Short mmCIF file of C-alpha atoms in Angstrom, two decimals:
data_model
loop_
_atom_site.label_atom_id
_atom_site.label_comp_id
_atom_site.label_asym_id
_atom_site.label_seq_id
_atom_site.Cartn_x
_atom_site.Cartn_y
_atom_site.Cartn_z
CA UNK D 1 14.70 -59.60 58.66
CA UNK D 2 12.19 -59.91 55.90
CA UNK D 3 10.35 -63.11 55.62
CA UNK D 4 8.50 -63.95 52.46
CA UNK D 5 5.03 -64.84 53.60
CA UNK D 6 3.21 -67.45 51.64
CA UNK D 7 0.35 -66.21 49.49
CA UNK D 8 -3.03 -66.39 51.10
CA UNK D 9 -6.24 -67.38 49.44
CA UNK D 10 -7.41 -63.74 48.95
CA UNK D 11 -4.06 -62.68 47.51
CA UNK D 12 -4.33 -62.03 43.75
CA UNK D 13 -0.95 -63.71 43.32
CA UNK D 14 -2.43 -66.97 44.29
CA UNK D 15 -3.92 -69.13 41.66
CA UNK D 16 -7.03 -69.86 43.70
CA UNK D 17 -10.46 -69.75 42.16
CA UNK D 18 -11.53 -66.96 44.50
CA UNK D 19 -8.70 -64.66 43.33
CA UNK D 20 -9.39 -65.37 39.68
CA UNK D 21 -13.05 -64.57 40.22
CA UNK D 22 -12.14 -61.25 41.90
CA UNK D 23 -9.85 -60.29 38.98
CA UNK D 24 -12.51 -61.22 36.43
CA UNK D 25 -15.14 -59.21 38.31
CA UNK D 26 -12.84 -56.17 38.45
CA UNK D 27 -12.12 -56.40 34.70
CA UNK D 28 -15.83 -56.65 33.89
CA UNK D 29 -16.62 -53.72 36.21
CA UNK D 30 -14.04 -51.53 34.44
CA UNK D 31 -15.42 -52.46 31.02
CA UNK D 32 -19.00 -51.79 32.11
CA UNK D 33 -17.92 -48.42 33.55
CA UNK D 34 -16.25 -47.43 30.28
CA UNK D 35 -19.29 -48.46 28.26
CA UNK D 36 -21.61 -46.49 30.58
CA UNK D 37 -19.42 -43.36 30.35
CA UNK D 38 -19.23 -43.53 26.56
CA UNK D 39 -22.98 -44.14 26.36
CA UNK D 40 -23.74 -41.20 28.66
CA UNK D 41 -21.48 -38.93 26.59
CA UNK D 42 -23.11 -40.07 23.34
CA UNK D 43 -26.63 -39.55 24.67
CA UNK D 44 -25.69 -36.14 26.04
CA UNK D 45 -24.15 -35.18 22.71
CA UNK D 46 -27.22 -36.26 20.77
CA UNK D 47 -29.59 -34.41 23.10
CA UNK D 48 -27.51 -31.20 23.10
CA UNK D 49 -26.66 -31.29 19.38
CA UNK D 50 -29.73 -29.26 18.46
CA UNK D 51 -28.85 -26.55 20.99
CA UNK D 52 -25.30 -26.41 19.66
CA UNK D 53 -26.51 -26.01 16.10
CA UNK D 54 -28.83 -23.25 17.27
CA UNK D 55 -25.89 -21.25 18.57
CA UNK D 56 -24.03 -21.53 15.27
CA UNK D 57 -27.20 -20.96 13.29
CA UNK D 58 -27.87 -17.62 14.99
CA UNK D 59 -24.26 -16.54 14.36
CA UNK D 60 -24.65 -17.53 10.71
CA UNK D 61 -27.89 -15.56 10.47
CA UNK D 62 -26.18 -12.46 11.88
CA UNK D 63 -23.28 -12.78 9.46
CA UNK D 64 -25.63 -13.46 6.55
CA UNK D 65 -27.35 -10.14 7.21
CA UNK D 66 -24.05 -8.27 6.61
CA UNK D 67 -23.07 -7.15 3.16
CA UNK D 68 -19.58 -7.68 1.76
CA UNK D 69 -18.20 -4.41 3.09
CA UNK D 70 -19.42 -5.07 6.65
CA UNK D 71 -17.78 -8.51 6.67
CA UNK D 72 -14.44 -7.38 5.23
CA UNK D 73 -13.81 -4.01 6.86
CA UNK D 74 -13.66 -3.19 10.56
CA UNK D 75 -15.98 -0.70 12.17
CA UNK D 76 -15.49 2.81 10.74
CA UNK D 77 -14.33 3.98 14.17
CA UNK D 78 -11.37 1.60 13.98
CA UNK D 79 -9.97 2.40 10.58
CA UNK D 80 -12.20 4.73 8.63
CA UNK D 81 -14.26 4.25 5.55
CA UNK D 82 -14.26 0.88 3.84
CA UNK D 83 -14.79 2.66 0.53
CA UNK D 84 -11.42 4.40 0.85
CA UNK D 85 -9.71 1.06 1.56
CA UNK D 86 -11.42 -0.61 -1.37
CA UNK D 87 -10.50 2.26 -3.70
CA UNK D 88 -6.90 1.96 -2.54
CA UNK D 89 -6.82 -1.79 -3.04
CA UNK D 90 -8.15 -1.42 -6.58
CA UNK D 91 -5.92 1.56 -7.50
CA UNK D 92 -2.53 0.49 -6.19
CA UNK D 93 -0.43 -2.02 -8.10
CA UNK D 94 0.49 -5.18 -6.19
CA UNK D 95 4.16 -4.20 -5.92
CA UNK D 96 3.48 -0.67 -4.63
CA UNK D 97 4.67 0.87 -1.38
CA UNK D 98 2.50 3.24 0.61
CA UNK D 99 2.96 5.54 3.56
CA UNK D 100 0.60 6.33 6.43
CA UNK D 101 0.54 9.96 7.56
CA UNK D 102 -1.17 11.41 10.60
CA UNK D 103 -2.30 14.96 10.05
CA UNK D 104 -2.94 17.73 12.54
CA UNK D 105 -6.56 16.70 12.91
CA UNK D 106 -5.76 13.02 13.64
CA UNK D 107 -6.92 13.27 17.26
CA UNK D 108 -10.28 14.65 16.08
CA UNK D 109 -10.94 11.72 13.75
CA UNK D 110 -11.22 9.21 16.57
CA UNK D 111 -9.51 6.53 14.50
CA UNK D 112 -7.79 3.75 16.30
CA UNK D 113 -4.04 3.52 16.41
CA UNK D 114 -4.50 0.08 14.87
CA UNK D 115 -5.79 1.39 11.54
CA UNK D 116 -2.32 1.33 9.99
CA UNK D 117 -1.93 -2.31 11.06
CA UNK D 118 -5.24 -3.18 9.43
CA UNK D 119 -3.83 -1.71 6.23
CA UNK D 120 -0.76 -3.97 6.50
CA UNK D 121 -2.90 -7.08 6.27
CA UNK D 122 -5.62 -5.81 3.98
CA UNK D 123 -3.34 -4.43 1.29
CA UNK D 124 -0.97 -7.39 1.02
CA UNK D 125 1.28 -7.85 -0.97
CA UNK D 126 1.77 -4.07 -0.97
CA UNK D 127 4.25 -2.77 1.61
CA UNK D 128 3.85 -0.02 4.17
CA UNK D 129 6.91 2.21 4.46
CA UNK D 130 7.94 5.34 6.31
CA UNK D 131 9.97 6.55 3.33
CA UNK D 132 9.18 9.93 1.85
CA UNK D 133 9.67 8.25 -1.54
CA UNK D 134 6.35 6.39 -1.32
CA UNK D 135 3.99 7.63 -4.01
CA UNK D 136 0.81 6.24 -2.44
CA UNK D 137 -0.39 7.92 0.77
CA UNK D 138 -3.04 7.27 3.40
CA UNK D 139 -3.62 10.33 5.54
CA UNK D 140 -5.60 10.23 8.77
CA UNK D 141 -6.84 13.66 9.84
CA UNK D 142 -5.13 15.63 7.10
CA UNK D 143 -6.11 19.06 5.85
CA UNK D 144 -5.22 20.81 2.59
CA UNK D 145 -1.92 22.14 4.01
CA UNK D 146 -0.78 18.65 5.00
CA UNK D 147 -1.67 17.13 1.65
CA UNK D 148 0.48 19.41 -0.52
CA UNK D 149 1.17 17.63 -3.84
CA UNK D 150 -1.18 14.75 -3.11
CA UNK D 151 -3.74 13.98 -5.80
CA UNK D 152 -6.74 12.73 -3.82
CA UNK D 153 -8.17 9.51 -5.22
CA UNK D 154 -10.63 8.71 -2.44
CA UNK D 155 -12.09 10.75 0.41
CA UNK D 156 -15.31 9.97 2.23
CA UNK D 157 -15.14 13.13 4.33
CA UNK D 158 -14.50 11.21 7.54
CA UNK D 159 -10.87 12.26 7.94
CA UNK D 160 -9.28 9.44 5.95
CA UNK D 161 -7.83 10.37 2.57
CA UNK D 162 -6.09 8.16 0.03
CA UNK D 163 -4.08 9.58 -2.81
CA UNK D 164 -1.03 9.54 -5.00
CA UNK D 165 1.81 12.04 -4.93
CA UNK D 166 1.94 14.06 -8.14
CA UNK D 167 5.17 13.59 -10.00
#
């Protein structure tokens, strides 16, 4: 059988002065703790702010040293010559479709498999297609036999060729 015990003097439910003092002390302690934590975080942030800026400043200096082509195009090992990509972007109309071909010498070029996916993003709004009807061609590792009727518009000699099929 449960018996409801009367509140004692230390019980916070009691209205005694001692209980009210304990509650007030606890509330003040929590507020002081919050203020100390916020103050410590602010001081730490101010003291470390210079170091943080230094990290971003060195990254900005590295990027500033790059020219436009180095910032826009991936490493040549990934996708080939940036000049070929730029020539293609400037030559192809915005509504054009292009095809990516891998020639017999593709394995020798060392280009990444991801090069064609770089083209997808870089040449937007142009569309990549597998259709033989595409008049614009990127060929990785192609030789003269592979190219056939292709009129070469850009070739840096690194295995990546861009051209247009002769009509």
